[in-house]
mmCIF file of C-alpha atoms in Angstrom:
data_model
loop_
_atom_site.group_PDB
_atom_site.id
_atom_site.type_symbol
_atom_site.label_atom_id
_atom_site.label_comp_id
_atom_site.label_asym_id
_atom_site.label_seq_id
_atom_site.Cartn_x
_atom_site.Cartn_y
_atom_site.Cartn_z
ATOM 1 C CA MET A 28 63.268 182.698 -102.804
ATOM 2 C CA ALA A 29 65.287 183.665 -99.730
ATOM 3 C CA ASP A 30 64.227 180.428 -97.944
ATOM 4 C CA ASP A 31 65.339 178.358 -100.774
ATOM 5 C CA VAL A 32 68.721 179.960 -100.775
ATOM 6 C CA SER A 33 69.153 179.309 -97.066
ATOM 7 C CA SER A 34 67.909 175.630 -97.373
ATOM 8 C CA PHE A 35 70.435 175.131 -100.259
ATOM 9 C CA ALA A 36 73.198 176.490 -98.057
ATOM 10 C CA LYS A 37 72.459 174.333 -95.103
ATOM 11 C CA ASP A 38 72.467 171.179 -97.331
ATOM 12 C CA VAL A 39 75.825 172.137 -98.708
ATOM 13 C CA PHE A 40 77.282 172.550 -95.240
ATOM 14 C CA LEU A 41 75.781 169.275 -94.095
ATOM 15 C CA VAL A 42 77.329 167.405 -96.996
ATOM 16 C CA LYS A 43 80.639 168.929 -96.384
ATOM 17 C CA GLY A 44 80.383 167.963 -92.646
ATOM 18 C CA LEU A 45 79.524 164.273 -93.508
ATOM 19 C CA LYS A 46 82.502 164.263 -95.960
ATOM 20 C CA ASN A 47 84.794 165.454 -93.216
ATOM 21 C CA SER A 48 83.351 163.063 -90.740
ATOM 22 C CA THR A 49 83.776 160.022 -92.996
ATOM 23 C CA LEU A 50 87.446 161.028 -93.617
ATOM 24 C CA VAL A 51 87.967 161.104 -89.909
ATOM 25 C CA TRP A 52 86.503 157.700 -89.376
ATOM 26 C CA ARG A 53 88.571 156.270 -92.240
ATOM 27 C CA LEU A 54 91.810 157.744 -90.475
ATOM 28 C CA VAL A 55 90.611 156.163 -87.178
ATOM 29 C CA VAL A 56 89.971 152.874 -88.872
ATOM 30 C CA LEU A 57 93.274 152.956 -90.785
ATOM 31 C CA THR A 58 95.153 153.825 -87.543
ATOM 32 C CA PHE A 59 93.405 151.020 -85.696
ATOM 33 C CA ALA A 60 94.271 148.442 -88.343
ATOM 34 C CA MET A 61 97.941 149.590 -88.262
ATOM 35 C CA VAL A 62 98.035 149.248 -84.381
ATOM 36 C CA CYS A 63 96.410 145.714 -84.726
ATOM 37 C CA GLY A 64 98.948 144.891 -87.463
ATOM 38 C CA VAL A 65 101.932 145.846 -85.280
ATOM 39 C CA TYR A 66 100.446 143.850 -82.361
ATOM 40 C CA ILE A 67 99.914 140.687 -84.271
ATOM 41 C CA CYS A 68 103.488 140.799 -85.664
ATOM 42 C CA SER A 69 104.959 141.326 -82.163
ATOM 43 C CA ILE A 70 102.896 138.241 -80.922
ATOM 44 C CA CYS A 71 104.324 136.203 -83.878
ATOM 45 C CA LEU A 72 107.844 137.347 -83.128
ATOM 46 C CA LYS A 73 107.431 136.422 -79.565
ATOM 47 C CA GLN A 74 106.166 132.934 -80.507
ATOM 48 C CA ILE A 75 109.199 132.338 -82.626
ATOM 49 C CA SER A 76 111.535 133.514 -80.018
ATOM 50 C CA THR A 77 109.798 131.222 -77.516
ATOM 51 C CA SER A 78 110.137 128.310 -80.048
ATOM 52 C CA ASN A 79 113.672 128.875 -80.269
ATOM 53 C CA LYS A 80 114.213 129.027 -76.543
ATOM 54 C CA VAL A 81 112.266 125.732 -76.100
ATOM 55 C CA GLY A 82 114.598 124.181 -78.601
ATOM 56 C CA PHE A 83 117.710 125.318 -76.463
ATOM 57 C CA LEU A 84 116.114 124.197 -73.304
ATOM 58 C CA ASP A 85 115.612 120.686 -74.918
ATOM 59 C CA ILE A 86 119.382 120.468 -75.651
ATOM 60 C CA LYS A 87 120.223 121.588 -72.282
ATOM 61 C CA VAL A 88 118.174 118.803 -70.797
ATOM 62 C CA ILE A 89 119.903 116.122 -72.867
ATOM 63 C CA GLN A 90 123.253 117.468 -71.889
ATOM 64 C CA LYS A 91 122.498 117.926 -68.176
ATOM 65 C CA PRO A 92 125.184 116.627 -65.634
ATOM 66 C CA CYS A 93 125.010 112.977 -64.406
ATOM 67 C CA PRO A 94 123.036 112.483 -61.100
ATOM 68 C CA GLU A 95 125.397 112.315 -58.141
ATOM 69 C CA PRO A 96 126.054 108.765 -57.144
ATOM 70 C CA ASN A 97 125.043 107.461 -53.615
ATOM 71 C CA ILE A 98 128.424 107.683 -52.081
ATOM 72 C CA GLU A 99 130.190 108.978 -49.005
ATOM 73 C CA THR A 100 131.586 112.517 -49.150
ATOM 74 C CA TRP A 101 135.213 111.340 -49.022
ATOM 75 C CA GLU A 102 134.786 109.301 -52.226
ATOM 76 C CA ILE A 103 133.649 112.227 -54.346
ATOM 77 C CA PRO A 104 136.973 113.219 -55.631
ATOM 78 C CA TYR A 105 137.717 109.678 -56.943
ATOM 79 C CA VAL A 106 134.479 109.374 -58.916
ATOM 80 C CA HIS A 107 134.689 110.614 -62.521
ATOM 81 C CA TYR A 108 132.678 110.900 -65.847
ATOM 82 C CA PRO A 109 135.291 110.916 -68.464
ATOM 83 C CA ASN A 110 134.480 112.541 -71.851
ATOM 84 C CA PRO A 111 136.518 110.789 -74.580
ATOM 85 C CA LYS A 112 137.572 112.752 -77.633
ATOM 86 C CA SER A 113 137.646 109.888 -80.038
ATOM 87 C CA TYR A 114 134.207 108.312 -79.279
ATOM 88 C CA SER A 115 130.956 108.745 -77.382
ATOM 89 C CA ARG A 116 130.468 106.679 -74.298
ATOM 90 C CA GLY A 117 126.605 106.502 -75.062
ATOM 91 C CA GLU A 118 124.733 104.551 -72.585
ATOM 92 C CA CYS A 119 127.883 104.519 -70.426
ATOM 93 C CA THR A 120 128.063 108.293 -70.096
ATOM 94 C CA CYS A 121 126.746 108.468 -66.580
ATOM 95 C CA ASN A 122 128.501 105.268 -65.446
ATOM 96 C CA PRO A 123 131.082 106.544 -62.858
ATOM 97 C CA VAL A 124 134.884 105.658 -63.375
ATOM 98 C CA ARG A 125 137.672 105.324 -60.906
ATOM 99 C CA TYR A 126 141.214 105.911 -61.799
ATOM 100 C CA PHE A 127 143.993 103.834 -60.686
ATOM 101 C CA ALA A 128 147.788 103.238 -61.069
ATOM 102 C CA ILE A 129 149.719 100.045 -60.228
ATOM 103 C CA LEU A 130 153.129 101.090 -58.900
ATOM 104 C CA SER A 131 155.674 98.212 -59.029
ATOM 105 C CA MET A 132 159.061 97.022 -60.006
ATOM 106 C CA GLN A 133 159.924 94.593 -62.841
ATOM 107 C CA ARG A 134 159.587 90.889 -62.155
ATOM 108 C CA SER A 135 157.467 91.495 -59.075
ATOM 109 C CA GLY A 136 154.381 89.721 -60.426
ATOM 110 C CA SER A 137 152.552 92.980 -61.800
ATOM 111 C CA GLY A 138 152.115 91.314 -65.152
ATOM 112 C CA TRP A 139 150.266 88.241 -63.529
ATOM 113 C CA PHE A 140 148.425 90.592 -61.101
ATOM 114 C CA GLU A 141 147.189 92.822 -64.025
ATOM 115 C CA THR A 142 145.771 89.958 -65.928
ATOM 116 C CA PHE A 143 143.543 89.199 -62.878
ATOM 117 C CA LEU A 144 142.219 92.860 -63.017
ATOM 118 C CA ASN A 145 141.547 92.690 -66.752
ATOM 119 C CA SER A 146 139.500 89.580 -66.281
ATOM 120 C CA HIS A 147 137.059 91.906 -64.714
ATOM 121 C CA ALA A 148 134.257 92.978 -67.048
ATOM 122 C CA ASN A 149 134.465 96.511 -65.937
ATOM 123 C CA VAL A 150 138.204 97.100 -65.299
ATOM 124 C CA SER A 151 140.746 98.281 -67.905
ATOM 125 C CA SER A 152 144.454 98.258 -66.934
ATOM 126 C CA ASN A 153 146.440 99.262 -70.006
ATOM 127 C CA GLY A 154 149.830 97.677 -69.163
ATOM 128 C CA GLU A 155 153.394 99.174 -68.952
ATOM 129 C CA ILE A 156 152.583 102.337 -70.827
ATOM 130 C CA PHE A 157 155.758 104.248 -69.843
ATOM 131 C CA SER A 158 158.196 101.467 -70.844
ATOM 132 C CA VAL A 159 158.226 103.671 -74.106
ATOM 133 C CA LYS A 160 160.991 106.260 -73.319
ATOM 134 C CA VAL A 161 159.333 109.121 -75.322
ATOM 135 C CA ARG A 162 156.233 109.038 -73.176
ATOM 136 C CA ARG A 163 158.127 109.719 -70.005
ATOM 137 C CA SER A 164 160.630 112.176 -71.435
ATOM 138 C CA ASN A 165 159.233 115.097 -69.311
ATOM 139 C CA MET A 166 156.342 115.796 -67.166
ATOM 140 C CA SER A 167 154.528 117.475 -70.226
ATOM 141 C CA THR A 168 154.489 114.180 -72.077
ATOM 142 C CA ILE A 169 153.807 112.119 -68.874
ATOM 143 C CA GLY A 170 150.800 114.362 -68.251
ATOM 144 C CA GLU A 171 149.484 114.171 -71.804
ATOM 145 C CA THR A 172 149.724 110.326 -71.688
ATOM 146 C CA LEU A 173 147.867 109.998 -68.410
ATOM 147 C CA ASP A 174 145.189 112.273 -69.686
ATOM 148 C CA MET A 175 144.656 110.069 -72.749
ATOM 149 C CA ILE A 176 144.437 106.944 -70.361
ATOM 150 C CA TYR A 177 141.938 108.470 -67.842
ATOM 151 C CA ARG A 178 139.830 110.143 -70.543
ATOM 152 C CA LEU A 179 139.409 106.644 -72.043
ATOM 153 C CA ASP A 180 140.948 107.554 -75.281
ATOM 154 C CA TRP A 181 143.785 105.062 -75.030
ATOM 155 C CA VAL A 182 142.953 101.977 -77.088
ATOM 156 C CA SER A 183 144.422 98.738 -76.013
ATOM 157 C CA SER A 184 143.651 95.100 -75.486
ATOM 158 C CA ALA A 185 142.314 95.898 -72.100
ATOM 159 C CA SER A 186 139.452 97.937 -73.538
ATOM 160 C CA LYS A 187 136.066 96.677 -72.403
ATOM 161 C CA ASN A 188 132.771 96.212 -74.271
ATOM 162 C CA GLU A 189 130.975 96.689 -71.172
ATOM 163 C CA CYS A 190 130.812 100.034 -69.131
ATOM 164 C CA THR A 191 134.198 100.774 -67.743
ATOM 165 C CA ALA A 192 134.167 101.371 -63.904
ATOM 166 C CA ALA A 193 137.866 101.501 -63.302
ATOM 167 C CA VAL A 194 140.716 102.435 -65.554
ATOM 168 C CA GLY A 195 144.537 102.612 -65.054
ATOM 169 C CA LEU A 196 147.907 101.389 -65.994
ATOM 170 C CA LYS A 197 151.059 99.637 -64.711
ATOM 171 C CA TRP A 198 153.943 101.963 -63.887
ATOM 172 C CA MET A 199 157.447 100.725 -62.969
ATOM 173 C CA LEU A 200 159.385 102.813 -60.303
ATOM 174 C CA ASN A 201 162.158 103.237 -62.752
ATOM 175 C CA GLN A 202 160.171 104.607 -65.614
ATOM 176 C CA GLY A 203 160.271 108.356 -64.727
ATOM 177 C CA LEU A 204 158.155 107.723 -61.663
ATOM 178 C CA MET A 205 160.805 108.300 -58.909
ATOM 179 C CA GLN A 206 162.502 111.150 -60.942
ATOM 180 C CA ASN A 207 159.320 113.222 -61.163
ATOM 181 C CA HIS A 208 157.504 111.892 -58.030
ATOM 182 C CA GLU A 209 156.577 115.482 -56.778
ATOM 183 C CA GLN A 210 154.607 116.445 -60.054
ATOM 184 C CA ILE A 211 153.104 112.936 -60.388
ATOM 185 C CA ALA A 212 151.881 112.884 -56.789
ATOM 186 C CA GLU A 213 150.351 116.172 -57.497
ATOM 187 C CA TYR A 214 148.622 114.891 -60.614
ATOM 188 C CA PHE A 215 147.198 111.999 -58.795
ATOM 189 C CA ARG A 216 145.934 114.286 -56.038
ATOM 190 C CA ILE A 217 144.252 116.666 -58.436
ATOM 191 C CA HIS A 218 142.789 114.055 -60.681
ATOM 192 C CA GLY A 219 141.792 111.596 -57.928
ATOM 193 C CA VAL A 220 143.876 108.681 -58.899
ATOM 194 C CA SER A 221 144.215 105.903 -56.453
ATOM 195 C CA ILE A 222 147.502 103.826 -56.129
ATOM 196 C CA ILE A 223 147.915 100.090 -55.874
ATOM 197 C CA PHE A 224 151.423 99.243 -54.671
ATOM 198 C CA LEU A 225 152.535 95.793 -55.590
ATOM 199 C CA PHE A 226 155.991 94.704 -54.434
ATOM 200 C CA ARG A 227 157.731 91.458 -53.745
ATOM 201 C CA ARG A 228 158.838 90.554 -50.169
ATOM 202 C CA ASN A 229 161.503 87.822 -51.282
ATOM 203 C CA LEU A 230 163.831 90.153 -53.159
ATOM 204 C CA LEU A 231 166.025 87.271 -53.901
ATOM 205 C CA ARG A 232 163.485 85.443 -55.912
ATOM 206 C CA ARG A 233 162.733 88.653 -57.742
ATOM 207 C CA MET A 234 166.537 88.942 -58.506
ATOM 208 C CA ILE A 235 166.532 85.370 -60.092
ATOM 209 C CA SER A 236 163.433 86.179 -62.225
ATOM 210 C CA VAL A 237 165.204 89.646 -63.402
ATOM 211 C CA LEU A 238 168.472 87.759 -64.358
ATOM 212 C CA ALA A 239 166.763 84.958 -66.092
ATOM 213 C CA ASN A 240 164.480 87.400 -68.108
ATOM 214 C CA GLU A 241 167.504 89.386 -69.058
ATOM 215 C CA TYR A 242 169.184 86.224 -70.389
ATOM 216 C CA ASP A 243 166.157 85.260 -72.526
ATOM 217 C CA ARG A 244 166.062 88.641 -74.083
ATOM 218 C CA ASN A 245 169.174 87.633 -76.027
ATOM 219 C CA ALA A 246 168.911 83.731 -76.002
ATOM 220 C CA LYS A 247 165.136 83.668 -77.078
ATOM 221 C CA LEU A 248 164.745 80.167 -75.839
ATOM 222 C CA LEU A 249 161.012 79.650 -77.107
ATOM 223 C CA ASN A 250 161.612 79.216 -80.801
ATOM 224 C CA GLY A 251 163.610 82.384 -81.297
ATOM 225 C CA THR A 252 161.090 84.461 -79.423
ATOM 226 C CA HIS A 253 161.429 86.203 -76.063
ATOM 227 C CA LYS A 254 158.530 85.945 -73.731
ATOM 228 C CA SER A 255 158.436 87.733 -70.341
ATOM 229 C CA HIS A 256 155.322 85.729 -69.233
ATOM 230 C CA THR A 257 154.174 82.190 -70.255
ATOM 231 C CA HIS A 258 150.755 80.768 -70.817
ATOM 232 C CA SER A 259 151.573 76.994 -70.890
ATOM 233 C CA ALA A 260 153.363 74.518 -68.630
ATOM 234 C CA LYS A 261 155.762 73.527 -71.545
ATOM 235 C CA GLU A 262 156.852 77.222 -72.165
ATOM 236 C CA ALA A 263 157.398 77.672 -68.348
ATOM 237 C CA GLU A 264 159.487 74.309 -68.249
ATOM 238 C CA ILE A 265 161.760 75.488 -71.204
ATOM 239 C CA LEU A 266 162.483 78.877 -69.536
ATOM 240 C CA ALA A 267 163.045 77.386 -66.099
ATOM 241 C CA LYS A 268 166.042 75.247 -67.462
ATOM 242 C CA TYR A 269 168.319 78.436 -67.315
ATOM 243 C CA LYS A 270 169.880 78.862 -63.984
ATOM 244 C CA PRO A 271 171.457 82.337 -63.398
ATOM 245 C CA LYS A 272 174.749 82.862 -61.698
ATOM 246 C CA ILE A 273 174.423 85.678 -59.056
ATOM 247 C CA ASN A 274 177.167 88.088 -58.164
ATOM 248 C CA ALA A 275 177.562 87.117 -54.380
ATOM 249 C CA THR A 276 179.933 90.027 -53.818
ATOM 250 C CA LEU A 277 177.311 92.711 -54.773
ATOM 251 C CA LEU A 278 174.325 90.660 -53.647
ATOM 252 C CA ILE A 279 173.747 92.572 -50.308
ATOM 253 C CA GLN A 280 174.209 95.927 -51.960
ATOM 254 C CA ASN A 281 171.804 95.073 -54.805
ATOM 255 C CA LEU A 282 169.123 93.803 -52.354
ATOM 256 C CA ARG A 283 169.590 96.929 -50.192
ATOM 257 C CA GLN A 284 169.204 99.290 -53.141
ATOM 258 C CA VAL A 285 165.887 97.568 -54.191
ATOM 259 C CA ASN A 286 164.495 97.629 -50.791
ATOM 260 C CA ASP A 287 165.509 101.287 -50.416
ATOM 261 C CA THR A 288 163.744 102.203 -53.597
ATOM 262 C CA THR A 289 160.459 100.596 -52.474
ATOM 263 C CA THR A 290 160.687 102.287 -49.261
ATOM 264 C CA LYS A 291 161.155 105.857 -50.923
ATOM 265 C CA ALA A 292 158.201 105.032 -53.278
ATOM 266 C CA LEU A 293 155.978 104.423 -50.319
ATOM 267 C CA GLU A 294 157.194 107.650 -48.564
ATOM 268 C CA TYR A 295 156.802 109.794 -51.883
ATOM 269 C CA PHE A 296 153.192 108.782 -52.424
ATOM 270 C CA LYS A 297 151.931 108.178 -48.897
ATOM 271 C CA SER A 298 149.463 111.128 -49.205
ATOM 272 C CA ILE A 299 147.793 109.530 -52.111
ATOM 273 C CA ARG A 300 144.879 107.106 -51.477
ATOM 274 C CA HIS A 301 146.446 103.663 -51.731
ATOM 275 C CA ILE A 302 146.531 100.032 -50.873
ATOM 276 C CA ILE A 303 149.783 98.047 -50.458
ATOM 277 C CA LEU A 304 150.072 94.389 -51.731
ATOM 278 C CA TYR A 305 152.740 91.824 -51.834
ATOM 279 C CA TYR A 306 153.105 89.270 -54.387
ATOM 280 C CA GLU A 307 153.412 86.440 -52.087
ATOM 281 C CA ASP A 308 150.231 87.323 -50.249
ATOM 282 C CA VAL A 309 148.272 87.328 -53.437
ATOM 283 C CA VAL A 310 149.703 84.074 -54.374
ATOM 284 C CA LYS A 311 148.747 82.275 -51.141
ATOM 285 C CA ASN A 312 145.587 84.074 -50.519
ATOM 286 C CA HIS A 313 143.265 84.972 -53.586
ATOM 287 C CA THR A 314 141.039 86.835 -51.115
ATOM 288 C CA LYS A 315 143.368 89.742 -51.635
ATOM 289 C CA LEU A 316 141.935 90.228 -55.127
ATOM 290 C CA LEU A 317 138.563 90.937 -53.331
ATOM 291 C CA ASP A 318 140.188 93.563 -51.428
ATOM 292 C CA VAL A 319 141.454 95.115 -54.549
ATOM 293 C CA GLN A 320 138.058 95.109 -56.144
ATOM 294 C CA ASP A 321 136.621 96.700 -53.006
ATOM 295 C CA PHE A 322 139.420 99.310 -53.141
ATOM 296 C CA LEU A 323 138.433 100.085 -56.704
ATOM 297 C CA LYS A 324 134.726 100.118 -55.931
ATOM 298 C CA VAL A 325 133.794 97.726 -58.592
ATOM 299 C CA PRO A 326 131.448 94.784 -58.259
ATOM 300 C CA ARG A 327 133.096 91.648 -56.974
ATOM 301 C CA MET A 328 133.924 88.947 -59.571
ATOM 302 C CA ASP A 329 135.736 85.802 -59.703
ATOM 303 C CA LEU A 330 139.070 86.857 -61.322
ATOM 304 C CA LYS A 331 141.139 84.507 -63.503
ATOM 305 C CA SER A 332 144.631 84.665 -65.050
ATOM 306 C CA ARG A 333 146.002 82.256 -67.787
ATOM 307 C CA GLN A 334 149.634 82.964 -66.958
ATOM 308 C CA VAL A 335 151.827 79.974 -65.755
ATOM 309 C CA ARG A 336 154.665 80.442 -63.309
ATOM 310 C CA ILE A 337 158.131 79.992 -64.650
ATOM 311 C CA HIS A 338 160.260 79.421 -61.663
ATOM 312 C CA LYS A 339 158.955 76.753 -59.063
ATOM 313 C CA GLY A 340 160.301 74.645 -56.323
ATOM 314 C CA SER A 341 163.204 75.674 -53.949
ATOM 315 C CA LEU A 342 165.562 78.399 -54.667
ATOM 316 C CA SER A 343 168.727 76.152 -54.329
ATOM 317 C CA SER A 344 167.400 74.418 -57.711
ATOM 318 C CA GLN A 345 167.082 77.819 -59.653
ATOM 319 C CA VAL A 346 170.614 79.228 -58.996
ATOM 320 C CA GLU A 347 173.925 78.043 -60.521
ATOM 321 C CA ASN A 348 176.073 79.175 -57.509
ATOM 322 C CA TRP A 349 173.679 78.561 -54.560
ATOM 323 C CA ASN A 350 176.352 77.834 -52.130
ATOM 324 C CA ASP A 351 177.914 81.294 -52.754
ATOM 325 C CA VAL A 352 174.503 83.026 -52.381
ATOM 326 C CA SER A 353 173.649 81.134 -49.238
ATOM 327 C CA LYS A 354 176.999 82.045 -47.544
ATOM 328 C CA ALA A 355 176.595 85.747 -48.601
ATOM 329 C CA LEU A 356 173.062 86.046 -47.125
ATOM 330 C CA THR A 357 173.587 83.912 -43.869
ATOM 331 C CA GLY A 358 173.642 86.096 -40.791
ATOM 332 C CA THR A 359 172.252 89.116 -42.565
ATOM 333 C CA PRO A 360 168.808 90.722 -42.514
ATOM 334 C CA TYR A 361 168.220 88.926 -45.822
ATOM 335 C CA GLU A 362 168.827 85.446 -44.563
ATOM 336 C CA SER A 363 165.109 84.792 -44.544
ATOM 337 C CA PHE A 364 165.076 84.996 -48.273
ATOM 338 C CA LEU A 365 166.887 81.689 -48.496
ATOM 339 C CA HIS A 366 164.065 79.860 -46.911
ATOM 340 C CA GLU A 367 160.835 81.723 -47.630
ATOM 341 C CA ASP A 368 158.453 79.932 -50.072
ATOM 342 C CA ASP A 369 155.906 81.681 -52.296
ATOM 343 C CA ARG A 370 154.558 78.839 -54.173
ATOM 344 C CA ARG A 371 151.246 79.482 -55.834
ATOM 345 C CA LYS A 372 148.424 77.312 -54.595
#
């Protein structure tokens, strides 16, 4: 009987031990499952994070900077990759662009010269932007206007369908340029703008053109319309009929003033990369246009202009009081103007 009781007690203790052991194992399994769950969740989160990072990396690859062009070190400040605000350059994004400004004076052939530049598939010269006074009212408006031009946001007839390789404008010396020459020279230096100086050697011919153009502003000889430039021989013939009368008394003073202005301009901007051209040289030697293309680092092309010259032939046939003019200049440093010829070939 005692043995039966003892055996029963042992069985009870064994069952309790098995129950306790099973509970422990369940806790162990549960703990293991929780740990595995946390681990799996962490792996998933890492994968999501990695996926997001890959997405950002893809965007950075698309927006990576354009490769450096194969150029000499000194050229680097003059090579730009504009980012217009009004549109995307698309396939032209990594096409480098050079900035330029044509500095000249009225009736010095700058309009004719600019038509040659704009006949190039990759050059945009946007005309006499600062003829509008509000754009040159102070350095702030001048800077904002230049920014728009060089950012390729300025829309004009000079805009190209092809990738632009050089962009600029025509700027007359009396359009805020000389008054703000220090700040403008600094702008050109900082932004890597190159200058094309275009002047006229024969200042007497320039004066005749200025006076004739001023007369036509009021007379409007071409069917009531004023034209500074012509595109047909007939129009040129009509405008050339007017012969201005020059004030011989003030002639020397006026010529000296124009000469001094061009000299000052060359001095003010001599530290900026530039090329100096004279209208007469371009007229007689069109290889000068190749020099300009090389200066702008654009592909050489055969440039054309549709403009027709207004005043042709000898100066004596273009001035009403030629004898007075001849007498005033004879024996002076400007006497050569009476005889120089700049006929276009």
